[in-house]
PDB file of C-alpha atoms and ligand atoms in Angstrom:
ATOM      1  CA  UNK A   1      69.538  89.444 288.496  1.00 96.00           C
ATOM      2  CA  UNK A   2      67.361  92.036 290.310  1.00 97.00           C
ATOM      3  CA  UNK A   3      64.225  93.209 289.099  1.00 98.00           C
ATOM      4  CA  UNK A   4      63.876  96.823 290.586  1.00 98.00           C
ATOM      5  CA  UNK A   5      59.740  97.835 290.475  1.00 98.00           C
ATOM      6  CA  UNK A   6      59.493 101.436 290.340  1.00 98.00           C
ATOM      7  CA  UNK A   7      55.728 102.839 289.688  1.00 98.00           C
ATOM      8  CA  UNK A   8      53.669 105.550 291.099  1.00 98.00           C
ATOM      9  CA  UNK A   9      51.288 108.091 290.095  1.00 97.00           C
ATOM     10  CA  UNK A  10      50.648 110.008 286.805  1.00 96.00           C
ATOM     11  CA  UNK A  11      53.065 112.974 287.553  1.00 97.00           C
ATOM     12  CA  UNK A  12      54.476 111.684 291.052  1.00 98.00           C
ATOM     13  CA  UNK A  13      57.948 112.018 289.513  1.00 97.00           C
ATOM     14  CA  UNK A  14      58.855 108.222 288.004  1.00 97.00           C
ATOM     15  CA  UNK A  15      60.661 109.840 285.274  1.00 97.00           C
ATOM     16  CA  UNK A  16      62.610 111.880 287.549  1.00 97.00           C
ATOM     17  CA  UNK A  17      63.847 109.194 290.080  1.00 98.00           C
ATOM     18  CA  UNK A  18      64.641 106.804 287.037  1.00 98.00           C
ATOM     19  CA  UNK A  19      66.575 109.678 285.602  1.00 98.00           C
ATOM     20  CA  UNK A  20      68.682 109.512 288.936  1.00 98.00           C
ATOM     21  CA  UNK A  21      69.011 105.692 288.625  1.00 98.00           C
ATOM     22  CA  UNK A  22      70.502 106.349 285.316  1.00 98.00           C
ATOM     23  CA  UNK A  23      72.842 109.044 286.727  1.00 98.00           C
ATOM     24  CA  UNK A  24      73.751 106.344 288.910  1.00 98.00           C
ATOM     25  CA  UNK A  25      74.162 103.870 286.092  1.00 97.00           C
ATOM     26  CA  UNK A  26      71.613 101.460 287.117  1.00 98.00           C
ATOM     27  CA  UNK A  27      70.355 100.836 283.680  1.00 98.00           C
ATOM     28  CA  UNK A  28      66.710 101.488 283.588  1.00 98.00           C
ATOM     29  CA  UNK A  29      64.045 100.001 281.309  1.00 98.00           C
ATOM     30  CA  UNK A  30      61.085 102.465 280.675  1.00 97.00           C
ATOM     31  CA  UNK A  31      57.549 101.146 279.661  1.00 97.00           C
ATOM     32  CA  UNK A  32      56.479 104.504 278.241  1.00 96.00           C
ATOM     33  CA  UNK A  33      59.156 104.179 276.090  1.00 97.00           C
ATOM     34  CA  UNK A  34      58.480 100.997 275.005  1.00 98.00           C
ATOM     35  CA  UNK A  35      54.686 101.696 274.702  1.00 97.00           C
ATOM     36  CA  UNK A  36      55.825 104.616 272.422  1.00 97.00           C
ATOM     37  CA  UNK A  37      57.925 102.012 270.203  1.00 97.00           C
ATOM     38  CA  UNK A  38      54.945  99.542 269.974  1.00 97.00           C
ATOM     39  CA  UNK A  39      53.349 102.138 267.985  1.00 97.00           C
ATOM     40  CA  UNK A  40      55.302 103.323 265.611  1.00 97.00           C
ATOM     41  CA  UNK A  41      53.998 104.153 262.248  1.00 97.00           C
ATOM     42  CA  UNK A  42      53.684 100.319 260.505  1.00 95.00           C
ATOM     43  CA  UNK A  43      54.051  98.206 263.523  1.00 96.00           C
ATOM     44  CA  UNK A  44      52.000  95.671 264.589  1.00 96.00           C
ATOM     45  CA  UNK A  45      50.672  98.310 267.599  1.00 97.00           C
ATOM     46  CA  UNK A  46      49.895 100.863 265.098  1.00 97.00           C
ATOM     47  CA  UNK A  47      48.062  98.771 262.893  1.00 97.00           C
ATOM     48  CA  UNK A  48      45.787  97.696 265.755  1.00 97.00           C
ATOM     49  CA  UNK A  49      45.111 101.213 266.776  1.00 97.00           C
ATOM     50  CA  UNK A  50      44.120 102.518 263.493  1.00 97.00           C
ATOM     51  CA  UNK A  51      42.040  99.583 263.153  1.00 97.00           C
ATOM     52  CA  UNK A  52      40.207  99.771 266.281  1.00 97.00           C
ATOM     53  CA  UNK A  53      40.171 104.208 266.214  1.00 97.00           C
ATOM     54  CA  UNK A  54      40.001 104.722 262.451  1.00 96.00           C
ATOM     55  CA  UNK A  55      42.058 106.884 260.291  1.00 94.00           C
ATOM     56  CA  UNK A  56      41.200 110.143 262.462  1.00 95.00           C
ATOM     57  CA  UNK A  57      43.686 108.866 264.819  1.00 96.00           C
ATOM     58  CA  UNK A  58      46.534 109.819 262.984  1.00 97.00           C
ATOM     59  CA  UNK A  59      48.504 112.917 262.182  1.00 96.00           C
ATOM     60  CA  UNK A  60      49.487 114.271 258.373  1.00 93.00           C
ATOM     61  CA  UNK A  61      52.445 112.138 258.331  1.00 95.00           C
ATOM     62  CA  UNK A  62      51.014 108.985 259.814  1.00 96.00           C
ATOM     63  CA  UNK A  63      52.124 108.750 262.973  1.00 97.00           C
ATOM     64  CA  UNK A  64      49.477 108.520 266.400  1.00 97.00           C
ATOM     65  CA  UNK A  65      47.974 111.575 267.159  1.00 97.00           C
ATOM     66  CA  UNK A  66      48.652 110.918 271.006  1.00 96.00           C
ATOM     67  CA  UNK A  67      47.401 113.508 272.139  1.00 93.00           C
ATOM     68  CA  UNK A  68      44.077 112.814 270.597  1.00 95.00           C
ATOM     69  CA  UNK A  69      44.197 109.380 271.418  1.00 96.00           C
ATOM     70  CA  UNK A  70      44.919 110.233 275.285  1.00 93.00           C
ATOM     71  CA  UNK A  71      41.246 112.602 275.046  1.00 91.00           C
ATOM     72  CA  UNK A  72      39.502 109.643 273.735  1.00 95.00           C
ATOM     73  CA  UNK A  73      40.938 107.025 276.487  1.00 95.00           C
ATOM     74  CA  UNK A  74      41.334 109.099 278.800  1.00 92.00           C
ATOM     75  CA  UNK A  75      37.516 110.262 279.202  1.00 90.00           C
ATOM     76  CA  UNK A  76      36.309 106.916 277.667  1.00 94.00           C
ATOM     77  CA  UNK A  77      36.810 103.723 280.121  1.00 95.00           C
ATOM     78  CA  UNK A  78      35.716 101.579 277.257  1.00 97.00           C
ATOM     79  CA  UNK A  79      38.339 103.155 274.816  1.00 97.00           C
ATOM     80  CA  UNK A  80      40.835 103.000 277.767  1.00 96.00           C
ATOM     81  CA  UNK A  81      40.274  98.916 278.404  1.00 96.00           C
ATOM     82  CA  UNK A  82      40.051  98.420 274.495  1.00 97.00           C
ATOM     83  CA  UNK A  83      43.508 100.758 274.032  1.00 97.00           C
ATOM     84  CA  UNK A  84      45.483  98.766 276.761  1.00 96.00           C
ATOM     85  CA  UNK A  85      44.205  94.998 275.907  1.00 95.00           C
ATOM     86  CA  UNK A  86      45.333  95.852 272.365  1.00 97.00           C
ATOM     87  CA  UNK A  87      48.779  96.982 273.445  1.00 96.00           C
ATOM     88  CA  UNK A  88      49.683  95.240 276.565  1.00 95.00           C
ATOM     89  CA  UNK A  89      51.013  92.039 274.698  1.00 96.00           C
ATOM     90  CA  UNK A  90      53.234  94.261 272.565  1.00 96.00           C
ATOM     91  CA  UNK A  91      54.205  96.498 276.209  1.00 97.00           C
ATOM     92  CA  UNK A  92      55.054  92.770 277.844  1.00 95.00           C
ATOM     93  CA  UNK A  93      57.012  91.476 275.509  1.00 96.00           C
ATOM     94  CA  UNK A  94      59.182  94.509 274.597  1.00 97.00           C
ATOM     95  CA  UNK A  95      59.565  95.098 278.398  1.00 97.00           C
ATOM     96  CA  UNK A  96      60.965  91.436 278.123  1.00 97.00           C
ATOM     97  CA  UNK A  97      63.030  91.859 275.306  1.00 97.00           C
ATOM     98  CA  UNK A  98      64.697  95.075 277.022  1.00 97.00           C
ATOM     99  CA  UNK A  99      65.238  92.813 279.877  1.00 97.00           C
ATOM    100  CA  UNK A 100      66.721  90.190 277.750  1.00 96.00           C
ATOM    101  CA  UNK A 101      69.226  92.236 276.150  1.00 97.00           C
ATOM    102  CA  UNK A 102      70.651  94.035 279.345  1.00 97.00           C
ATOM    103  CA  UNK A 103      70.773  90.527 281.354  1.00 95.00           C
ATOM    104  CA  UNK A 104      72.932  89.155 278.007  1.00 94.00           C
ATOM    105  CA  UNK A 105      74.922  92.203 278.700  1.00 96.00           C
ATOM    106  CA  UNK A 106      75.418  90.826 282.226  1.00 94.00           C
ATOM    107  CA  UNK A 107      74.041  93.519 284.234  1.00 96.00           C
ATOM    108  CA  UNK A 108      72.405  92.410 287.697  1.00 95.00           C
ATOM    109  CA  UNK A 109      70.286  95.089 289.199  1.00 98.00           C
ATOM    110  CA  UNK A 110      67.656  96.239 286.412  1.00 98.00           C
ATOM    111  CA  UNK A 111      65.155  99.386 287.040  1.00 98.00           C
ATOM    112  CA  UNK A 112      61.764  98.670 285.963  1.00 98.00           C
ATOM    113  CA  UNK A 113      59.968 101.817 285.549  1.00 98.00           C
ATOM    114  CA  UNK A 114      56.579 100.914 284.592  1.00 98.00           C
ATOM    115  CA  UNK A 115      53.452 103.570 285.786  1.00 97.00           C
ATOM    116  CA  UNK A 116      50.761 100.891 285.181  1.00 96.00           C
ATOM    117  CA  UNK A 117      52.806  97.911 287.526  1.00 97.00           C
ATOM    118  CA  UNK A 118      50.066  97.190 289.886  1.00 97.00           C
ATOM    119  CA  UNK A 119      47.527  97.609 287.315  1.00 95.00           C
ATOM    120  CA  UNK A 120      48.925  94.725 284.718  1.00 94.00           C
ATOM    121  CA  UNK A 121      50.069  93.215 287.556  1.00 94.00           C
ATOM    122  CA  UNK A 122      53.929  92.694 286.829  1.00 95.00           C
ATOM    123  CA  UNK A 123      54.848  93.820 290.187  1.00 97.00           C
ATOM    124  CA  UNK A 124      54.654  89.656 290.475  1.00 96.00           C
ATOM    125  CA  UNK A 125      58.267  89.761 288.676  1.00 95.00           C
ATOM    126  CA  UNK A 126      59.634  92.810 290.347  1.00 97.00           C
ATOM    127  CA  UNK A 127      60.983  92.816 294.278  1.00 96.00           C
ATOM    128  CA  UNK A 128      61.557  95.178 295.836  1.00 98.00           C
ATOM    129  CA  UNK A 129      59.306  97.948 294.627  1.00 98.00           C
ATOM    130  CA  UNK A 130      59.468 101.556 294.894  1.00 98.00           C
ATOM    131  CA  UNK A 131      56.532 103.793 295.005  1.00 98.00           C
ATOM    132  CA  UNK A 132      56.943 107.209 294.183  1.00 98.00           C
ATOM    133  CA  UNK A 133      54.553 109.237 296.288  1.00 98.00           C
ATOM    134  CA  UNK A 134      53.359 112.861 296.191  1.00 98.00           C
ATOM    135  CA  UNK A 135      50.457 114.386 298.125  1.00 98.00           C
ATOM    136  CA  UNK A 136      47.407 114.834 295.906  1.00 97.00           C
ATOM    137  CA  UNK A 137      47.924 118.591 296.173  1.00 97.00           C
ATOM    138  CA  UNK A 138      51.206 118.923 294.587  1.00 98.00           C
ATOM    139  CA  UNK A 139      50.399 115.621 291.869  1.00 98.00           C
ATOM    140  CA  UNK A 140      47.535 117.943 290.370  1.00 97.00           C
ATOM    141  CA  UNK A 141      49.155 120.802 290.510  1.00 97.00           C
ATOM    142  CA  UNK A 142      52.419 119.175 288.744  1.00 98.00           C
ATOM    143  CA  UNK A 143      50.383 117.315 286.357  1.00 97.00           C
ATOM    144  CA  UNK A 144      48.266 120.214 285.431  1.00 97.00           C
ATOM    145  CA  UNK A 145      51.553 122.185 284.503  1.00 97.00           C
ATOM    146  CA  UNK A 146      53.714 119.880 282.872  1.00 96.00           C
ATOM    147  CA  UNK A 147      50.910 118.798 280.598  1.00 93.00           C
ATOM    148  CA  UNK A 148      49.297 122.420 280.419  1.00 93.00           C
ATOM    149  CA  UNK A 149      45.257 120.926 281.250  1.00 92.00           C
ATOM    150  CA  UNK A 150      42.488 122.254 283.617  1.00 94.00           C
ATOM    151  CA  UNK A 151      42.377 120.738 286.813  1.00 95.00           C
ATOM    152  CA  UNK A 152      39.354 118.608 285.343  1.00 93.00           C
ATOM    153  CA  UNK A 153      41.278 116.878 282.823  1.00 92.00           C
ATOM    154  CA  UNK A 154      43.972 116.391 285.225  1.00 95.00           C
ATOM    155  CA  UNK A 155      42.032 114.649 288.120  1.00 95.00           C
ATOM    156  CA  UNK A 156      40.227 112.624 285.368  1.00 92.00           C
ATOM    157  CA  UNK A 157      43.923 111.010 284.024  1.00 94.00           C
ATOM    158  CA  UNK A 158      44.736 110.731 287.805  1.00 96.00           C
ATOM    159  CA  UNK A 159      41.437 108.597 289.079  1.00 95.00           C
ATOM    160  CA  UNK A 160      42.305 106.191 286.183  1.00 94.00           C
ATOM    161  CA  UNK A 161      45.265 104.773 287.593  1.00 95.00           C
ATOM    162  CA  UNK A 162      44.829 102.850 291.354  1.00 97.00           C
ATOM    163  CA  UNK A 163      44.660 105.155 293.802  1.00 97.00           C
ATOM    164  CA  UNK A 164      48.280 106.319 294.849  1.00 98.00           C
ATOM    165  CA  UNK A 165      47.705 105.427 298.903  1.00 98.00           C
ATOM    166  CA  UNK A 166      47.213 102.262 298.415  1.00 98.00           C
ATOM    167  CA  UNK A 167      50.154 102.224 295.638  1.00 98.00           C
ATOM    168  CA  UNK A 168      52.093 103.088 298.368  1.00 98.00           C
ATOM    169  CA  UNK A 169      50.636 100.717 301.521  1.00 98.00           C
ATOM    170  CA  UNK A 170      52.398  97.953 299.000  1.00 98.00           C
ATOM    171  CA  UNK A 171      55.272  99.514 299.008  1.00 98.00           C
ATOM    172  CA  UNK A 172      58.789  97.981 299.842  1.00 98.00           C
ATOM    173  CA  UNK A 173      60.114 101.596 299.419  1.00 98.00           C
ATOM    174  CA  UNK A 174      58.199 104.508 299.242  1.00 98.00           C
ATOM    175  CA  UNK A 175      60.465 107.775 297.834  1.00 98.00           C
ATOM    176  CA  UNK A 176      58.436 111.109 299.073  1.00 98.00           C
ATOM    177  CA  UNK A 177      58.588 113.152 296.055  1.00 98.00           C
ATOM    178  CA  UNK A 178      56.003 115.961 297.249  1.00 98.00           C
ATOM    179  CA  UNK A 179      58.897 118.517 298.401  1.00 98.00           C
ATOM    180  CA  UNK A 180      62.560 119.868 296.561  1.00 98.00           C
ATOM    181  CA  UNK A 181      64.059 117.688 294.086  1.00 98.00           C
ATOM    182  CA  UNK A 182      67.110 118.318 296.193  1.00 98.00           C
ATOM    183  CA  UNK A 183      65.369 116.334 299.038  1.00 98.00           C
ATOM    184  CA  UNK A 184      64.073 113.684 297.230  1.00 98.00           C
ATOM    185  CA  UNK A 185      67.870 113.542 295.413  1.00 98.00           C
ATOM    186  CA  UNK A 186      68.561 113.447 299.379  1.00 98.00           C
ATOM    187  CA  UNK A 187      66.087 110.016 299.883  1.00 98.00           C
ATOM    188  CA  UNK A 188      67.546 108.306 296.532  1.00 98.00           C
ATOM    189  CA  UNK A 189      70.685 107.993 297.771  1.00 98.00           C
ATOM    190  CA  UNK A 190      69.511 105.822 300.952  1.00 98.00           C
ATOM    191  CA  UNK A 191      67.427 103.697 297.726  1.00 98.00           C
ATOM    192  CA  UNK A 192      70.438 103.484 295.504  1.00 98.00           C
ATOM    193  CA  UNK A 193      72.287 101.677 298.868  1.00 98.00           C
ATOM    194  CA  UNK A 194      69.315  99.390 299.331  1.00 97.00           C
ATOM    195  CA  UNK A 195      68.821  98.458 295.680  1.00 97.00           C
ATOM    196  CA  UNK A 196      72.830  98.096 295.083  1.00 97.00           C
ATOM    197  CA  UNK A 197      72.964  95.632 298.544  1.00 97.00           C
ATOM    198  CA  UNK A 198      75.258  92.079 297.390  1.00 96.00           C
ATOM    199  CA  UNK A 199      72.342  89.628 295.247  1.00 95.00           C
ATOM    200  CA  UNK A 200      70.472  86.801 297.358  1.00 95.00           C
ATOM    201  CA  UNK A 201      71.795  83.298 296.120  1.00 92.00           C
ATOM    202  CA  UNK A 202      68.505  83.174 294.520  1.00 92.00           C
ATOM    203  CA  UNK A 203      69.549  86.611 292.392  1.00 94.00           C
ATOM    204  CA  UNK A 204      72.702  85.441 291.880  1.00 92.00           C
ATOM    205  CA  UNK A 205      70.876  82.244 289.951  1.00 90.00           C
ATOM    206  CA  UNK A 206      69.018  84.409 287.903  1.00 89.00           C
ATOM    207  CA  UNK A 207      71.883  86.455 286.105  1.00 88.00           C
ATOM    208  CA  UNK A 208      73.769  85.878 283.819  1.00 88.00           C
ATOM    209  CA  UNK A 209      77.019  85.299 285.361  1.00 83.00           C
ATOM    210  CA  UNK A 210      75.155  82.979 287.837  1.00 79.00           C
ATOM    211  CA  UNK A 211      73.412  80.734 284.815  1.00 82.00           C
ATOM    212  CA  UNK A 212      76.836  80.219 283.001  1.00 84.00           C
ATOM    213  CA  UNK A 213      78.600  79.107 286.317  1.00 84.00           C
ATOM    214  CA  UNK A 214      75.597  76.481 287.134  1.00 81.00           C
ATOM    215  CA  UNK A 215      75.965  75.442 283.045  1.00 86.00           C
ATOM    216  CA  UNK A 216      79.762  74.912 283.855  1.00 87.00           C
ATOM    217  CA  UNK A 217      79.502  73.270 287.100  1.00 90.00           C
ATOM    218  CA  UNK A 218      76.977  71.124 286.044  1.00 89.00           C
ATOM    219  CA  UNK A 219      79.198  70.258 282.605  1.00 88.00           C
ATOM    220  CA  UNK A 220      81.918  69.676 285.110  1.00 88.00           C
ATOM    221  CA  UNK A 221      80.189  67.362 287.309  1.00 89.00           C
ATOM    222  CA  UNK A 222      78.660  65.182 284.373  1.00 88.00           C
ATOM    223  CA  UNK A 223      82.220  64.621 283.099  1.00 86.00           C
ATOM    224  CA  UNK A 224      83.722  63.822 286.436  1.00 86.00           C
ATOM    225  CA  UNK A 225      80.907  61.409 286.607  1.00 87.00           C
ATOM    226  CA  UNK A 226      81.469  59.305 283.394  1.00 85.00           C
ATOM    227  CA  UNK A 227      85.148  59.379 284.143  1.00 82.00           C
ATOM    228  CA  UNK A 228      84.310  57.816 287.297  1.00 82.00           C
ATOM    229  CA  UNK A 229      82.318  54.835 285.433  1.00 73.00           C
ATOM    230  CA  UNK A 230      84.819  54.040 282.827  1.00 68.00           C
TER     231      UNK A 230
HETATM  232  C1  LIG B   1      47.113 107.288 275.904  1.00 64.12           C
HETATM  233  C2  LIG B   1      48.458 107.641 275.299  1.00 64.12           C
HETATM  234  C3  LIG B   1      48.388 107.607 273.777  1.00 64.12           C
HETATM  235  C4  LIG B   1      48.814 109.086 275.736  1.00 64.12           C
HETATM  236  O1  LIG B   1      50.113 109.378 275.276  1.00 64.12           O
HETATM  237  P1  LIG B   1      50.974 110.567 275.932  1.00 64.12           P
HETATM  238  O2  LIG B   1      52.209 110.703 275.079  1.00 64.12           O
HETATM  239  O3  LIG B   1      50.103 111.776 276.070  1.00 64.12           O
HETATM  240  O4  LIG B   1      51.343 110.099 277.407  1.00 64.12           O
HETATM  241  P2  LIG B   1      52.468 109.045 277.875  1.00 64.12           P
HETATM  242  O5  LIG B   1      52.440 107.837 277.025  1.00 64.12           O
HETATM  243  O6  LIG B   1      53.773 109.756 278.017  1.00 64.12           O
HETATM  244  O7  LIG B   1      51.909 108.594 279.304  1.00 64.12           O
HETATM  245  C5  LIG B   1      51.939 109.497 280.402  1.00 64.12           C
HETATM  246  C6  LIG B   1      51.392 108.821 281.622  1.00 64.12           C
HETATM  247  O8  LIG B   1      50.007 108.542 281.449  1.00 64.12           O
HETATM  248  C7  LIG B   1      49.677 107.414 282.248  1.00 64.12           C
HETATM  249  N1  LIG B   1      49.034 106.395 281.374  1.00 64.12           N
HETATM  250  C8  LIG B   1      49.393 106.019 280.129  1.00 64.12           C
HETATM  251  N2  LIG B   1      48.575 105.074 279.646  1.00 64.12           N
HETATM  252  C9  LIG B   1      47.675 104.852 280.618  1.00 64.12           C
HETATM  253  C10 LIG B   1      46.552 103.980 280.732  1.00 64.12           C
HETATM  254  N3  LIG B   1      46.219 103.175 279.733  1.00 64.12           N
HETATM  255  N4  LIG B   1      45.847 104.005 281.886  1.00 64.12           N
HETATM  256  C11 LIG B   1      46.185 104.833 282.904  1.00 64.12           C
HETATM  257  N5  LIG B   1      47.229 105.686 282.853  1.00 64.12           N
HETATM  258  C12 LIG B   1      47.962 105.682 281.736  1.00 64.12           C
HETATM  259  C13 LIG B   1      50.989 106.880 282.834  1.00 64.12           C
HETATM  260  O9  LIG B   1      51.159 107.379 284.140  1.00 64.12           O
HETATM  261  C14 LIG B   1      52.035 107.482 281.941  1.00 64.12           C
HETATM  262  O10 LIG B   1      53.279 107.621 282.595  1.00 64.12           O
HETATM  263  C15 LIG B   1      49.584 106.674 275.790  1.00 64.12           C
HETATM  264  O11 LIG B   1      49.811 106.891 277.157  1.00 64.12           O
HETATM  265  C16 LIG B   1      49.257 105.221 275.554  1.00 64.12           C
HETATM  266  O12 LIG B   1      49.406 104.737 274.448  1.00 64.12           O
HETATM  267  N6  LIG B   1      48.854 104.509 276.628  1.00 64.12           N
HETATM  268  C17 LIG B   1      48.553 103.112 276.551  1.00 64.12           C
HETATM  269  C18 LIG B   1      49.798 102.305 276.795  1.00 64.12           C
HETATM  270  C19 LIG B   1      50.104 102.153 278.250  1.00 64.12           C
HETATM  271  O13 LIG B   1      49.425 101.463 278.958  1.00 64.12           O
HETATM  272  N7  LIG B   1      51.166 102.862 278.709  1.00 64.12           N
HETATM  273  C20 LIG B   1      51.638 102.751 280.062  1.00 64.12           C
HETATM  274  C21 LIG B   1      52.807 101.776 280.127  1.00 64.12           C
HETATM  275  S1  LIG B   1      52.681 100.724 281.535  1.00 64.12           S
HETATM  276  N1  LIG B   2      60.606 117.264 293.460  1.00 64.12           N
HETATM  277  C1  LIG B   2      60.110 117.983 292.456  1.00 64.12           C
HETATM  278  N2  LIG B   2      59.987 119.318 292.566  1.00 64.12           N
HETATM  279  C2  LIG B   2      59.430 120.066 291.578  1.00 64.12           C
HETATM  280  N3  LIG B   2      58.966 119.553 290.398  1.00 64.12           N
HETATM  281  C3  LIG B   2      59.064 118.217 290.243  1.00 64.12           C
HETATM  282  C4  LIG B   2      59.646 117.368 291.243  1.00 64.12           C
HETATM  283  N4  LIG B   2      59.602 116.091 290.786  1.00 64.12           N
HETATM  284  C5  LIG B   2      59.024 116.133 289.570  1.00 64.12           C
HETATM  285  N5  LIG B   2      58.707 117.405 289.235  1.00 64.12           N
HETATM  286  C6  LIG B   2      58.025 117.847 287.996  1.00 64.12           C
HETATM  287  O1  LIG B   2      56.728 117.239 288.017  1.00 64.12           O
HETATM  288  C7  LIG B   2      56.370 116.775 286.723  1.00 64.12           C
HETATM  289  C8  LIG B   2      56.100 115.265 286.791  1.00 64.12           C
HETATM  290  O2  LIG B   2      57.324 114.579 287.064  1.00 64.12           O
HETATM  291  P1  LIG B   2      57.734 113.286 286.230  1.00 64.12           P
HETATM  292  O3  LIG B   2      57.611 113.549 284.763  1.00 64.12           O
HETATM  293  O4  LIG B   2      59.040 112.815 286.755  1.00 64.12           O
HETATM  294  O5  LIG B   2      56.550 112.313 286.685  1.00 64.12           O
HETATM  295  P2  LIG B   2      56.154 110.867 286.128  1.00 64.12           P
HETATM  296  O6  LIG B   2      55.638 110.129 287.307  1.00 64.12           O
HETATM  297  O7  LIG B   2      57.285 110.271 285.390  1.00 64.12           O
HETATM  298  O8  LIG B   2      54.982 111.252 285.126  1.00 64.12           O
HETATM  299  P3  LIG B   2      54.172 110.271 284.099  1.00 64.12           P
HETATM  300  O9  LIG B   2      53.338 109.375 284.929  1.00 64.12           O
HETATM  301  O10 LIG B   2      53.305 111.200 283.352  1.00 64.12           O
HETATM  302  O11 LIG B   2      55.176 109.592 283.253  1.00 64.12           O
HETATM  303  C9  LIG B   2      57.508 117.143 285.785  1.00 64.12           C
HETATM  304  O12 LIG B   2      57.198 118.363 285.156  1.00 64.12           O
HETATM  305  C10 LIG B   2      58.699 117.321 286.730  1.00 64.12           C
HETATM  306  O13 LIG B   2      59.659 118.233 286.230  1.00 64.12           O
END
């Protein structure tokens, strides 16, 4: 099995190269998703939250307010560390899970799409990884549209993450995302070829198909082995 990093900046367009992976069907797991899960009203997440932010935090119907929360975190670095230490066991282990039940499933080449991968340091368990880049120009510019804040706000949610040069400099693939979306559409498809190449032996351990075979081969071999001694 392959373990496909892809990370980047807040608004360097993750979303919209794993939404090309899963054109492609490469079968994508996405940690914002999974963050969102982790909280759902009554979970173990949400109970955490309201116990560390207070009642306030949530909306009529008991849900997170996120937007509140991201405010708070997002212009509090104490809030922020205290926010992701109380969630990243729940964001590990249902990234895990996810990766569980596609490698049952038998697929080989997974897409990890996880903003925060250098940060929490799982690009350990991802190779190769792909940075989505986009000069700082156009990343403030997107950001400050898509999520309708002042430029302020914007630069302030963008100088909490590592800084996206040096995101890059570790790059095994960088994707350019700062022009069309029919040029970087144009760069995926020399990606998709690179991520889709045939599994290393080691790879080919790892999945499914490659576990059951060593299980049968080793089966095989123990009972050629007793037949041997009798
Ligand atoms: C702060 C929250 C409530 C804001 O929610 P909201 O719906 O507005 O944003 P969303 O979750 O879609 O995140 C948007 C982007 O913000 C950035 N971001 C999210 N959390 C963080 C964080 N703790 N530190 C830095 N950047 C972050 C990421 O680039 C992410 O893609 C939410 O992001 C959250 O719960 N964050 C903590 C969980 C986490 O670490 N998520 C990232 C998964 S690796
Ligand atoms: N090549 C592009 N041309 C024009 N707009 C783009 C391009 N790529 C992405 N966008 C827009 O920029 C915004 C950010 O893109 P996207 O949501 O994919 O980023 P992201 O890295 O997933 O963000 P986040 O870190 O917040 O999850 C979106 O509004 C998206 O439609």
């Amino acid at each position: 099995m392959r373990l496909v990093g892809l990370t980047g900046g807040i608004a360097s367009g993750k979303s919209t190269v794993s939404n090309l992976f899963k054109d492609a069907r490469v079968p994508v797991v996405d940690a914002d998703v999974v963050a969102r899960n982790v909280v759902q009203k009554g979970t173990g997440g949400w109970k955490k939250i309201v116990k560390a932010f207070g009642d306030e935090i949530l909306l009529d119907y008991g849900e997170i307010d996120r937007a509140r929360l991201g405010q708070i975190v997002f212009s509090d670095p104490s809030k922020r560390q205290l926010l992701n230490c109380l969630l990243a066991p729940h964001i590990s282990s249902g990234i895990f899970w996810e990766i569980a039940k596609l490698w049952m499933k038998g697929c080989k080449v997974i897409v990890l799409d996880i903003p925060l991968l250098f940060e929490t340091k799982m690009d350990r368990w991802t190779n190769p990884i792909i940075v989505v880049w986009v000069n700082p120009e156009t990343q403030i510019e997107r950001l400050m549209s898509r999520d309708s804040c002042s430029e302020e706000q914007a630069q302030n949610r963008i100088n909490t993450q590592l800084a996206l040069d040096w995101k890059k400099s570790e790059a095994d693939i960088v994707i350019d995302n700062s022009g069309s979306l029919d040029d970087t559409k144009h760069q995926f498809q020399e990606v998709l070829r690179k991520v889709s190449e045939p599994l290393t032996w080691k790879e080919r351990l790892r999945s499914r198909d490659g576990l059951i075979s060593v299980v049968m081969c080793t089966a095989v071999g123990v009972l050629l082995a007793q037949k041997n001694l009798l």
